[in-house]
PDB file of N, CA and C in Angstrom:
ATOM      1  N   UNK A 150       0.815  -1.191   0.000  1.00 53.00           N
ATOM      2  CA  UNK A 150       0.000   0.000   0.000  1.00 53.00           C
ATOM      3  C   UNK A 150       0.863   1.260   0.000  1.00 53.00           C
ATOM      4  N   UNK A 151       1.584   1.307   0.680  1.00 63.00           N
ATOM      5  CA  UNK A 151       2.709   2.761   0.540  1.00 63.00           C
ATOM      6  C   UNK A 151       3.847   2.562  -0.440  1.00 63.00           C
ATOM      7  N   UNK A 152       3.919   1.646  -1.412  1.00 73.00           N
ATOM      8  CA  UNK A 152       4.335   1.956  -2.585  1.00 73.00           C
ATOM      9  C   UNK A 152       3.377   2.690  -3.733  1.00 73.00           C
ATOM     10  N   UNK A 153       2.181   2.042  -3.377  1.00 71.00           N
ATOM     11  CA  UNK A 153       0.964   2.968  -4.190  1.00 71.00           C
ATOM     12  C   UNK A 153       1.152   3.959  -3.961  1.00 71.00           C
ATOM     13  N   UNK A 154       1.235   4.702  -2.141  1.00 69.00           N
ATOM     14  CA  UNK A 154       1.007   5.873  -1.983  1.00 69.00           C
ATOM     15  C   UNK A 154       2.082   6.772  -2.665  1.00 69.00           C
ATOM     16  N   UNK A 155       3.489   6.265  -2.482  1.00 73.00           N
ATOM     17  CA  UNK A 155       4.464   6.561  -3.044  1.00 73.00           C
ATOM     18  C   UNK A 155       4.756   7.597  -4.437  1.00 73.00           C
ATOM     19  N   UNK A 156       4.361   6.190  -5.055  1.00 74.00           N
ATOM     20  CA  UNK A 156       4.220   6.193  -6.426  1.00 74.00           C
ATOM     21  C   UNK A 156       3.135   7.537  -7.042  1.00 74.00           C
ATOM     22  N   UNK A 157       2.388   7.522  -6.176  1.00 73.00           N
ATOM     23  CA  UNK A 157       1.065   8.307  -6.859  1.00 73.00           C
ATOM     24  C   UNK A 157       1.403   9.954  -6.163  1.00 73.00           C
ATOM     25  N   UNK A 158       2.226  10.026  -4.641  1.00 69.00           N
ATOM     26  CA  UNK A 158       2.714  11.394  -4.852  1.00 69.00           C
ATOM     27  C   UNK A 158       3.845  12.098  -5.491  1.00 69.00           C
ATOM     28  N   UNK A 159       4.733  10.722  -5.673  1.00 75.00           N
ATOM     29  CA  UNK A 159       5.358  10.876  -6.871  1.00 75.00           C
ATOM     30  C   UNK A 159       4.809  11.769  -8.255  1.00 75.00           C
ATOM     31  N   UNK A 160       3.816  10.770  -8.847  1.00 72.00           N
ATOM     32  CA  UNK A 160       3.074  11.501  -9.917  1.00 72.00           C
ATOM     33  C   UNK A 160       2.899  12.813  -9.594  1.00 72.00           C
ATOM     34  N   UNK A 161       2.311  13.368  -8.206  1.00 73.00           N
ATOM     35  CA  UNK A 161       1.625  14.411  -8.435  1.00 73.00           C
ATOM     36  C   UNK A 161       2.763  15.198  -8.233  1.00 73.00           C
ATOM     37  N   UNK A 162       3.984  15.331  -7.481  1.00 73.00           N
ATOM     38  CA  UNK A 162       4.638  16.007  -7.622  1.00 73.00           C
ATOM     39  C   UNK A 162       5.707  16.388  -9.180  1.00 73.00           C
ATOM     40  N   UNK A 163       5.693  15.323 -10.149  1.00 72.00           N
ATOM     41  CA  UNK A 163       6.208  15.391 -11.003  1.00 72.00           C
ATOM     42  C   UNK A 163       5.305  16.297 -12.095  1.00 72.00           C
ATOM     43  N   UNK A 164       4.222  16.236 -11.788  1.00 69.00           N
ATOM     44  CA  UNK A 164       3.112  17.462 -12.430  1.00 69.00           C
ATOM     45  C   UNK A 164       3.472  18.898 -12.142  1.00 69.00           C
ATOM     46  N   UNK A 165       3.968  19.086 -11.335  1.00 68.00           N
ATOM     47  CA  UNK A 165       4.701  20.092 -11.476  1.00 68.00           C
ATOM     48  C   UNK A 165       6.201  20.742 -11.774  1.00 68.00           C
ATOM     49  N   UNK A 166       6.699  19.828 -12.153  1.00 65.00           N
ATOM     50  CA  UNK A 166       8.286  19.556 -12.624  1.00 65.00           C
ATOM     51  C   UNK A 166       8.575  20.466 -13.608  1.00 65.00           C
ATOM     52  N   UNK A 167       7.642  20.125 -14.753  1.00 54.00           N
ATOM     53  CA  UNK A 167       7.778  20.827 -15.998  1.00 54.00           C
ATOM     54  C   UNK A 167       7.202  21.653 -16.001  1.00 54.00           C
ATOM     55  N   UNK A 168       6.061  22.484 -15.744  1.00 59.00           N
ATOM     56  CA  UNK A 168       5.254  23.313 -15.651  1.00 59.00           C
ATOM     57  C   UNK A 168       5.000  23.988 -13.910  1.00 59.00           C
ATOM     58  N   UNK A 169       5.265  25.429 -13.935  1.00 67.00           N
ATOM     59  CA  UNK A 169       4.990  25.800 -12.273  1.00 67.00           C
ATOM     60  C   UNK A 169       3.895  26.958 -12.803  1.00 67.00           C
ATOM     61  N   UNK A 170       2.601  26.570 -13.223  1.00 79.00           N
ATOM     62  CA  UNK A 170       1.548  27.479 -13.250  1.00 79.00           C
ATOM     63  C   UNK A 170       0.144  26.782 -12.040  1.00 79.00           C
ATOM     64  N   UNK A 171      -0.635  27.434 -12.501  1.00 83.00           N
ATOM     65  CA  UNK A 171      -1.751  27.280 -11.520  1.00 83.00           C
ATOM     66  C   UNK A 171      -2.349  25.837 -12.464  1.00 83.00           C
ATOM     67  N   UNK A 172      -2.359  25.360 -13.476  1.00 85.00           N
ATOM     68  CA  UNK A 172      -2.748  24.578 -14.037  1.00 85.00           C
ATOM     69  C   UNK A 172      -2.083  23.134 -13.756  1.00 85.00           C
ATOM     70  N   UNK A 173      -0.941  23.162 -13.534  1.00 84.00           N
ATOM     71  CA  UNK A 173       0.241  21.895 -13.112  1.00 84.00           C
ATOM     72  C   UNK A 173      -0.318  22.045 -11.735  1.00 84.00           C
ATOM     73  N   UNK A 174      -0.945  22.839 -11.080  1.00 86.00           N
ATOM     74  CA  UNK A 174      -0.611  22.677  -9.285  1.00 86.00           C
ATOM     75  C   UNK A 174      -1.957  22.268  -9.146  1.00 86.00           C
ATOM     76  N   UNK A 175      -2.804  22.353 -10.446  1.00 89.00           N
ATOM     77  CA  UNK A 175      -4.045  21.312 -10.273  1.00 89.00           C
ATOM     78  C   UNK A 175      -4.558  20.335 -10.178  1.00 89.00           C
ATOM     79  N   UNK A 176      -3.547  19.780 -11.024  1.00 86.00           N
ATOM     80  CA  UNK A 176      -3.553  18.169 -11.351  1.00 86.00           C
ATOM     81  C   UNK A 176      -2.626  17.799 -10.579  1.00 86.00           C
ATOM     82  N   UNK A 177      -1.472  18.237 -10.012  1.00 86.00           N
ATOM     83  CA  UNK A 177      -0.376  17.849  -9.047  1.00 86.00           C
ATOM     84  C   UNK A 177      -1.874  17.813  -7.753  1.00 86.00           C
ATOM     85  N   UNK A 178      -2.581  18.500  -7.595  1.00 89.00           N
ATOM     86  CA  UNK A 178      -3.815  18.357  -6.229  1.00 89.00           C
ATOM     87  C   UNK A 178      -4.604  16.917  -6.341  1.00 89.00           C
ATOM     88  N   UNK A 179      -5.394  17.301  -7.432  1.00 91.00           N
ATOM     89  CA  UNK A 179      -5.874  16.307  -8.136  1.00 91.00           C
ATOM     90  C   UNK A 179      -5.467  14.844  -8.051  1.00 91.00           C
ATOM     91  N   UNK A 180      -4.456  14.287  -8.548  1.00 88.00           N
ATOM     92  CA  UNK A 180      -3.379  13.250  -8.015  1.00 88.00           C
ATOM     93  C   UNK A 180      -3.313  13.014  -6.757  1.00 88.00           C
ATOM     94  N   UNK A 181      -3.073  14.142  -5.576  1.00 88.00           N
ATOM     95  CA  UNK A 181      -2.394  13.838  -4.254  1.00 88.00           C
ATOM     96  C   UNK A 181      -4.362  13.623  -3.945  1.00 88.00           C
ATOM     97  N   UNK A 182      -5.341  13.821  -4.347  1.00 91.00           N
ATOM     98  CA  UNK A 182      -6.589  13.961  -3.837  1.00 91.00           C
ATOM     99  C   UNK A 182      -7.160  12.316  -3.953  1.00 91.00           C
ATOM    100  N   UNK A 183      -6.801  12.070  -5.610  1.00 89.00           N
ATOM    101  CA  UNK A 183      -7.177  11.055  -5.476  1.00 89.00           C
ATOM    102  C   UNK A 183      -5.950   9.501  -4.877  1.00 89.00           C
ATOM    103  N   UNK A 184      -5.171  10.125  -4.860  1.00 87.00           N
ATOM    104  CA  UNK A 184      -4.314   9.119  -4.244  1.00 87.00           C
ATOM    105  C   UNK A 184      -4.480   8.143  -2.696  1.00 87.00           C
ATOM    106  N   UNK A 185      -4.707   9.859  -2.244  1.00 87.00           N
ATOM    107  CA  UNK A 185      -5.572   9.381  -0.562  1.00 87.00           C
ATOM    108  C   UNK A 185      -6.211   8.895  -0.236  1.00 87.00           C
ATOM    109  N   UNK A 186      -7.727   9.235  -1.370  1.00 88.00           N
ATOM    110  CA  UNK A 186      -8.651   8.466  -0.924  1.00 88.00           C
ATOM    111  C   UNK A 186      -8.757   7.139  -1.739  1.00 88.00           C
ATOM    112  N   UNK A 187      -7.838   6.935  -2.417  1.00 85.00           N
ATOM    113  CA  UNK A 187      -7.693   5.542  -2.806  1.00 85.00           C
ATOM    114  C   UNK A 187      -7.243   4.815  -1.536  1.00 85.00           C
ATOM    115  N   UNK A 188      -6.384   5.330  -0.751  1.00 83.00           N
ATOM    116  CA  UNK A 188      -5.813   4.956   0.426  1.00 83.00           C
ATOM    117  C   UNK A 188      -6.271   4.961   1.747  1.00 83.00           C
ATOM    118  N   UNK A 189      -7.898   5.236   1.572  1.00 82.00           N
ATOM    119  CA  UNK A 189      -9.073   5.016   2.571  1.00 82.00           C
ATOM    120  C   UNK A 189      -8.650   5.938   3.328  1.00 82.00           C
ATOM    121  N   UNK A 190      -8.302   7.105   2.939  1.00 84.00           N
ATOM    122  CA  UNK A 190      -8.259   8.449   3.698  1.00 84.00           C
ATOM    123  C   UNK A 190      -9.626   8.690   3.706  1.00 84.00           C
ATOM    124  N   UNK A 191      -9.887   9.475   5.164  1.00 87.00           N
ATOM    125  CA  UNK A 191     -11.353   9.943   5.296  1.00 87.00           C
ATOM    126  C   UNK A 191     -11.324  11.004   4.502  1.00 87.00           C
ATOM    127  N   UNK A 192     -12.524  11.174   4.003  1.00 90.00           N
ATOM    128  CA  UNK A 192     -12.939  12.422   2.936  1.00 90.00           C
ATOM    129  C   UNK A 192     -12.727  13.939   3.134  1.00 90.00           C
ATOM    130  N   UNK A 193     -12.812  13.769   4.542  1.00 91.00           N
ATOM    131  CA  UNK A 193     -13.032  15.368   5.154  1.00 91.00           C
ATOM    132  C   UNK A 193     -11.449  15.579   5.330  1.00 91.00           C
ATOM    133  N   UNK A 194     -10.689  14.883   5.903  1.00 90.00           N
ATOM    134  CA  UNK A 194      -9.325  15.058   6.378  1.00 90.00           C
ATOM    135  C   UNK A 194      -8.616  14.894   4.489  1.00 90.00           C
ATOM    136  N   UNK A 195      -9.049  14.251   3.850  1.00 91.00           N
ATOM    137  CA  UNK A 195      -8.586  15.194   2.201  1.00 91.00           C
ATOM    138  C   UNK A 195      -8.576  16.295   2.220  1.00 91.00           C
ATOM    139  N   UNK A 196     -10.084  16.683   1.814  1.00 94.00           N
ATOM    140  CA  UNK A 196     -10.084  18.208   1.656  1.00 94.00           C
ATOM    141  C   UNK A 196      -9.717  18.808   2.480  1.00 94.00           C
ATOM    142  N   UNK A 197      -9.613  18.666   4.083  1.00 93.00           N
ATOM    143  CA  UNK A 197      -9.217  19.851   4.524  1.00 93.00           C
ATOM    144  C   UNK A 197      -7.442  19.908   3.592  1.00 93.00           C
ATOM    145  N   UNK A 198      -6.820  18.910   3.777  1.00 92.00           N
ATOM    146  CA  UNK A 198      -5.297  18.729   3.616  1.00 92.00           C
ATOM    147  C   UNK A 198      -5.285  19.413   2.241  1.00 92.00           C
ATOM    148  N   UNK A 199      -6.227  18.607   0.982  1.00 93.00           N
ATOM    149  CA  UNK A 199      -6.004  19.272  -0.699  1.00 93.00           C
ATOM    150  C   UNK A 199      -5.664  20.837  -0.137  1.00 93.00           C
ATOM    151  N   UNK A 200      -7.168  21.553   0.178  1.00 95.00           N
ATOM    152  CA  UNK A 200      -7.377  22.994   0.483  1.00 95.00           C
ATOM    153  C   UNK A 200      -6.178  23.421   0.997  1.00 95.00           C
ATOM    154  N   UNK A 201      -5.765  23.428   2.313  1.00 94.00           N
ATOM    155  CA  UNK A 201      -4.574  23.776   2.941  1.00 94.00           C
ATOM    156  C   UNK A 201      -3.297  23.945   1.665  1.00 94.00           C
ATOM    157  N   UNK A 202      -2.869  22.884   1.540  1.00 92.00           N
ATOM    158  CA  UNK A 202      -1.859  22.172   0.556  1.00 92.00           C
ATOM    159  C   UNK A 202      -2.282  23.251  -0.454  1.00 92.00           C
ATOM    160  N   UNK A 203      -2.810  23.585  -1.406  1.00 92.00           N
ATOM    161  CA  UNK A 203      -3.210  24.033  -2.339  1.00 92.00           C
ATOM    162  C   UNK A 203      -3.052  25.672  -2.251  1.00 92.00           C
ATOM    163  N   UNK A 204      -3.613  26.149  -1.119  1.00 93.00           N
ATOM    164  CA  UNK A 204      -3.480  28.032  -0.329  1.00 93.00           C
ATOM    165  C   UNK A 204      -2.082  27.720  -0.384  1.00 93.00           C
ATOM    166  N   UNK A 205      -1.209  27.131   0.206  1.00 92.00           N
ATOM    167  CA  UNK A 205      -0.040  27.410   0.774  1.00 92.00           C
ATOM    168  C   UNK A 205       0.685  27.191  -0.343  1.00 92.00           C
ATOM    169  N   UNK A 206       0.815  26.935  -1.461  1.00 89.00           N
ATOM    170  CA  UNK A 206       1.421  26.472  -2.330  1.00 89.00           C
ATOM    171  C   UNK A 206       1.447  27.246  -3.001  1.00 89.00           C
ATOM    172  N   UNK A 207       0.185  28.380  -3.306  1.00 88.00           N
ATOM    173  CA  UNK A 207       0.457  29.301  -3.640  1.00 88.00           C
ATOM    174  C   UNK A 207       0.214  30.639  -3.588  1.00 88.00           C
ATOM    175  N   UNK A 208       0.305  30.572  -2.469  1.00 90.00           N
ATOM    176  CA  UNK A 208       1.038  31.744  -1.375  1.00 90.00           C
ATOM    177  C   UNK A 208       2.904  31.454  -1.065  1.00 90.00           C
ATOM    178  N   UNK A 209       3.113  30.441  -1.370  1.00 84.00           N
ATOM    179  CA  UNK A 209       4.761  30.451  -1.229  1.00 84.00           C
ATOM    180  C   UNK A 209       5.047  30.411  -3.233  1.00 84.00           C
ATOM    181  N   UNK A 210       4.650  30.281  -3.761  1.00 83.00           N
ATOM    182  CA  UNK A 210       4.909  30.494  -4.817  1.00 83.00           C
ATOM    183  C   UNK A 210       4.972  28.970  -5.584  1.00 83.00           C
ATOM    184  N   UNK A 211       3.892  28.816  -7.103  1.00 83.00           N
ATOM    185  CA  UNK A 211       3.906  27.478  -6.951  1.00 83.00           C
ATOM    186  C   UNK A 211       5.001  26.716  -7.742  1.00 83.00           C
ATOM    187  N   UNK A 212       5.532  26.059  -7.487  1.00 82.00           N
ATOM    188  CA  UNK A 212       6.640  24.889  -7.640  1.00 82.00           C
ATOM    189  C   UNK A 212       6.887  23.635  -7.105  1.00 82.00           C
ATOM    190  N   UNK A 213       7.406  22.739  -7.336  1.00 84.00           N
ATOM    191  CA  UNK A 213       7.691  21.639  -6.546  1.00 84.00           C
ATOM    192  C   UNK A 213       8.234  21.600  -5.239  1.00 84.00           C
ATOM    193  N   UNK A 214       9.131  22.162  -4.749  1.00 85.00           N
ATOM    194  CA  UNK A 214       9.926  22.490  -3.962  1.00 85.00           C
ATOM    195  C   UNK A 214       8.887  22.865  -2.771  1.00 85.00           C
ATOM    196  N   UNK A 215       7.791  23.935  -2.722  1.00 88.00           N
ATOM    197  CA  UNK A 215       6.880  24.504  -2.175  1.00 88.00           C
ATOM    198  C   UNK A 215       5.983  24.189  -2.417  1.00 88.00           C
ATOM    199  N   UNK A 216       5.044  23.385  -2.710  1.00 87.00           N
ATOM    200  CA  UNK A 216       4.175  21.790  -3.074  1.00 87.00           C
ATOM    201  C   UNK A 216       4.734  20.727  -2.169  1.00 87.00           C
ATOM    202  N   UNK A 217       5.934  20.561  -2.036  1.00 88.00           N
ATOM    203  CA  UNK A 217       6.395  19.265  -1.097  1.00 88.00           C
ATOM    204  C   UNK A 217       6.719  19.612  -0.014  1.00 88.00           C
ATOM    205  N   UNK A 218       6.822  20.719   0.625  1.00 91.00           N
ATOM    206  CA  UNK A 218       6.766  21.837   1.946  1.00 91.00           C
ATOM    207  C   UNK A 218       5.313  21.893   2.749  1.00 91.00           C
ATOM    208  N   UNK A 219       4.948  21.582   1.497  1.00 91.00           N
ATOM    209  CA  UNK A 219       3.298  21.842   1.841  1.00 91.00           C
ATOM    210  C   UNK A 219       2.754  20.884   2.371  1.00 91.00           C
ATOM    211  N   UNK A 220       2.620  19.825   1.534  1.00 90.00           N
ATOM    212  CA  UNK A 220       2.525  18.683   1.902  1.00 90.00           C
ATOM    213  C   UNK A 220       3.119  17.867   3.528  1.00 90.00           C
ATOM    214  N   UNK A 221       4.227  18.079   3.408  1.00 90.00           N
ATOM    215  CA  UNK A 221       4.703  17.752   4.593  1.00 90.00           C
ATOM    216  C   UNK A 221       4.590  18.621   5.948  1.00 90.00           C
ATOM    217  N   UNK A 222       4.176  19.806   5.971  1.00 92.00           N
ATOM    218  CA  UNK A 222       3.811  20.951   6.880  1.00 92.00           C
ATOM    219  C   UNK A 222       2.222  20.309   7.684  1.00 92.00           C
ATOM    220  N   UNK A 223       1.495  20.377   6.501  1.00 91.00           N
ATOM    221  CA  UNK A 223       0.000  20.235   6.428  1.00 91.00           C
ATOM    222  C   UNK A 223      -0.329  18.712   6.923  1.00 91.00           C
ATOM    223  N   UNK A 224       0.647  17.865   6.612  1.00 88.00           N
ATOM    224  CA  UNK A 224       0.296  16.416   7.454  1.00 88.00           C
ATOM    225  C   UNK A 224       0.921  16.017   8.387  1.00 88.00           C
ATOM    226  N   UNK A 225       1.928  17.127   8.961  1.00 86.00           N
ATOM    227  CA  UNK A 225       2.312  17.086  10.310  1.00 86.00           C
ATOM    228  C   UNK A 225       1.703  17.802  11.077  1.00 86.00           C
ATOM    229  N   UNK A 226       1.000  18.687  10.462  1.00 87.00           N
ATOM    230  CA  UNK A 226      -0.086  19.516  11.281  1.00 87.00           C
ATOM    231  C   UNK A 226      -1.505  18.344  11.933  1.00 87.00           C
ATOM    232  N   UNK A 227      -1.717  18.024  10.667  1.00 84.00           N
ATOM    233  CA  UNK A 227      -3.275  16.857  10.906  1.00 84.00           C
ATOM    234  C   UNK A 227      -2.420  16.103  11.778  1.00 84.00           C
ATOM    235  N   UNK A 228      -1.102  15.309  11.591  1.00 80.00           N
ATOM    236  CA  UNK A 228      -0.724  14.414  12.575  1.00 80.00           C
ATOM    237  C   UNK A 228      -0.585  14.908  14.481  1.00 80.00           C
ATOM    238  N   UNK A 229      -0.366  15.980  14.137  1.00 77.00           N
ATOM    239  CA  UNK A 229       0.103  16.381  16.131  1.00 77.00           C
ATOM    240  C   UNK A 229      -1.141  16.576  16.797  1.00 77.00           C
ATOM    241  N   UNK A 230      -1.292  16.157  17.420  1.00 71.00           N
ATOM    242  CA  UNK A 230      -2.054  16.586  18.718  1.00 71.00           C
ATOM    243  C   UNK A 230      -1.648  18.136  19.228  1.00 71.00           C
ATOM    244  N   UNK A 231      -2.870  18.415  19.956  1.00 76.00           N
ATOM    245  CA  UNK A 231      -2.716  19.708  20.505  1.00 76.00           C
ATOM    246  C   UNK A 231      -1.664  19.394  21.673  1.00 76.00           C
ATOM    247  N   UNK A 232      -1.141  20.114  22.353  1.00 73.00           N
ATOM    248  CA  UNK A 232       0.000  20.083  23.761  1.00 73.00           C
ATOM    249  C   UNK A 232       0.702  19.340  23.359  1.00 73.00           C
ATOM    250  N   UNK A 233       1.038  18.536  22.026  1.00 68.00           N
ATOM    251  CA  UNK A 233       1.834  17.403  21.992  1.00 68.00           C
ATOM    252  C   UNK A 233       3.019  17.965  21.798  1.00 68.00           C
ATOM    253  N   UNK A 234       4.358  17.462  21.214  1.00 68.00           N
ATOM    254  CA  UNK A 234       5.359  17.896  20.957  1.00 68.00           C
ATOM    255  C   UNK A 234       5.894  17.600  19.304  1.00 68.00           C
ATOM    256  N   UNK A 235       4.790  16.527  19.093  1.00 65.00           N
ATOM    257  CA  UNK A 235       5.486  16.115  17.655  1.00 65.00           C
ATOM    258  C   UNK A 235       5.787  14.970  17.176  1.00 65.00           C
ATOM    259  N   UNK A 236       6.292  15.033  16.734  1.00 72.00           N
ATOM    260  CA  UNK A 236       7.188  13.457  15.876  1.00 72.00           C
ATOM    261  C   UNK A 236       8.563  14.103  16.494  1.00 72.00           C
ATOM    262  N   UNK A 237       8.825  13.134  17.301  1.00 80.00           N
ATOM    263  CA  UNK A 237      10.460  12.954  17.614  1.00 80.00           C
ATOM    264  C   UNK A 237      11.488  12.021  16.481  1.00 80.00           C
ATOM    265  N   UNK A 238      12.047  12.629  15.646  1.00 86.00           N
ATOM    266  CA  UNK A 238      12.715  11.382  14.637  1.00 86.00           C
ATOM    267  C   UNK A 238      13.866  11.532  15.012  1.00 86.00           C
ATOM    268  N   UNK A 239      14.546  10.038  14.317  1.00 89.00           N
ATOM    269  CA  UNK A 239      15.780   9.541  14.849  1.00 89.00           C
ATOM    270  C   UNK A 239      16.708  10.102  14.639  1.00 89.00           C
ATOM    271  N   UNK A 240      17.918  10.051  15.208  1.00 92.00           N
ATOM    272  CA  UNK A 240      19.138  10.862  14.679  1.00 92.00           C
ATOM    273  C   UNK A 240      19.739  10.124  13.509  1.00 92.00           C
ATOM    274  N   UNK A 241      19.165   9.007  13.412  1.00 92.00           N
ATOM    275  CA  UNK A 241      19.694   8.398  12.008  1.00 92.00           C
ATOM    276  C   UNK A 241      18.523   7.475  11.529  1.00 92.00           C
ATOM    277  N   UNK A 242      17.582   7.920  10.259  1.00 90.00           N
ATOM    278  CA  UNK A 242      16.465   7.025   9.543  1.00 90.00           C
ATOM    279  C   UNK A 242      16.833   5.573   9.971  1.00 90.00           C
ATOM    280  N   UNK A 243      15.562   4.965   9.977  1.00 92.00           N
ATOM    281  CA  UNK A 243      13.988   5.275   9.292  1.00 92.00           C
ATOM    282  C   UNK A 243      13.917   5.526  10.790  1.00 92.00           C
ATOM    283  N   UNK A 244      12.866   6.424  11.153  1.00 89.00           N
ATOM    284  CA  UNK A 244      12.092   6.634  12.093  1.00 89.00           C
ATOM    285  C   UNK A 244      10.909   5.918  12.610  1.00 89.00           C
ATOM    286  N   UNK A 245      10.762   5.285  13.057  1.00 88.00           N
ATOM    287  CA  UNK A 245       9.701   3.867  13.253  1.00 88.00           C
ATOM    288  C   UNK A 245       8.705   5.135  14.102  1.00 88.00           C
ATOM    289  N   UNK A 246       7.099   5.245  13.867  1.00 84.00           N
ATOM    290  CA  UNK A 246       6.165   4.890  14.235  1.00 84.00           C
ATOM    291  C   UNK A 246       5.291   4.402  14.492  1.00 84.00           C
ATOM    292  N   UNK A 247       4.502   4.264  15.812  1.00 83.00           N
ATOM    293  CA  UNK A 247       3.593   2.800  16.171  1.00 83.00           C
ATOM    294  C   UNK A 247       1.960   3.527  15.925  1.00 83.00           C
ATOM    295  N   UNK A 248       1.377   2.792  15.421  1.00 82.00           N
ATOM    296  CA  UNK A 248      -0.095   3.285  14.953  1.00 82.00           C
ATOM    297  C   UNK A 248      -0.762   2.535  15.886  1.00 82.00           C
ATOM    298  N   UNK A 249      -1.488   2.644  16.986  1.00 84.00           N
ATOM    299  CA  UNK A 249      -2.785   1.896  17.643  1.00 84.00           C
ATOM    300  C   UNK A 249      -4.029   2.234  17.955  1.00 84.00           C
ATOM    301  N   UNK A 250      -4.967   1.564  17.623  1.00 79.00           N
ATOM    302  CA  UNK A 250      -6.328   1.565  17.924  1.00 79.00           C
ATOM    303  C   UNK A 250      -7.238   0.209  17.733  1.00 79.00           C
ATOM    304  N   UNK A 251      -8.286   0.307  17.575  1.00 78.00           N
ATOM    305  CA  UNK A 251      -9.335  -0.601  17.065  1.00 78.00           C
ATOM    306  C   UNK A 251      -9.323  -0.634  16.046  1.00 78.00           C
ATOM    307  N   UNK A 252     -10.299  -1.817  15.578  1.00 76.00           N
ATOM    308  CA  UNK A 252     -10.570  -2.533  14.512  1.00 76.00           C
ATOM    309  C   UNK A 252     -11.063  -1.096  13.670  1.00 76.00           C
ATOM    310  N   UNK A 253     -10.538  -1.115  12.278  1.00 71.00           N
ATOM    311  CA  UNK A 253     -11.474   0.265  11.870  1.00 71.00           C
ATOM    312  C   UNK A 253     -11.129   1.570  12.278  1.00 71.00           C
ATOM    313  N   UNK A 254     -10.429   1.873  12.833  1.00 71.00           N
ATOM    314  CA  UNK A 254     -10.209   3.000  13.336  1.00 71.00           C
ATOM    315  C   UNK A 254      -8.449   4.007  12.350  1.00 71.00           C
ATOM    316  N   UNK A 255      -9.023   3.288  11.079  1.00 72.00           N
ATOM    317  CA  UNK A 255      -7.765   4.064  10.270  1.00 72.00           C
ATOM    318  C   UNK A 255      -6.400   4.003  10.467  1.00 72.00           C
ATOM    319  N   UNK A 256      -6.011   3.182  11.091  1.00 73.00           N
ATOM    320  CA  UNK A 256      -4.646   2.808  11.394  1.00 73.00           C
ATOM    321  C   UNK A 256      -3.850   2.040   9.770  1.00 73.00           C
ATOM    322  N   UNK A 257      -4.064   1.627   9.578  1.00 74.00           N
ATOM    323  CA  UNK A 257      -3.474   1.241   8.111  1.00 74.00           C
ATOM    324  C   UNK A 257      -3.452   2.699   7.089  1.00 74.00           C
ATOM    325  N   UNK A 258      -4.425   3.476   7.135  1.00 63.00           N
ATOM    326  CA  UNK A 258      -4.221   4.725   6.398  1.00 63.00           C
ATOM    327  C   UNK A 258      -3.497   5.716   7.261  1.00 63.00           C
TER     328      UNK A 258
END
């Protein structure tokens, strides 16, 4: 499953490779939109992320570089808890995180 995911933000970031207009940063959305919810992302936590992802991208000016800023800003945001501190990562990759809950409760996505 996270070679799919991989692969498919791959795509969307390569949509903007060649082209940095508002038209490449559509289909670069588009891609990362439907990628997610191929990946049993809840619907609402898409759009909020597309939307976000999408303002900020271009408000920093759009390109790849600031598309993949975005991305990673915006799903460390959905990821933290309030009072939390974060993702602590390792001083040397991969950074192992543990996902737990119930049956159903989105842990595989």
């Amino acid at each position: 499953m996270f070679e799919s995911l991989t692969s498919s933000f791959t795509g969307a970031v390569k949509k903007l490779k060649s082209f940095d207009d508002a038209n490449a940063l559509k289909k670069a959305v588009a891609e990362l939109k439907k990628s997610l919810l191929k990946a049993d992302v809840h619907h609402k936590v898409v759009k909020e992320l597309i939307k976000d992802v999408e303002l900020d991208t271009k408000e920093a000016g759009i390109g790849q570089e600031n598309f993949l800023k975005s991305i990673e800003s915006n799903l460390t945001k959905i990821l933290t808890v309030e009072g939390n501190q974060g993702f602590i990562y390792a001083s040397k990759p991969p950074t192992t995180i543990l996902m737990a809950g119930l049956q159903g409760s989105g842990k595989t996505t």
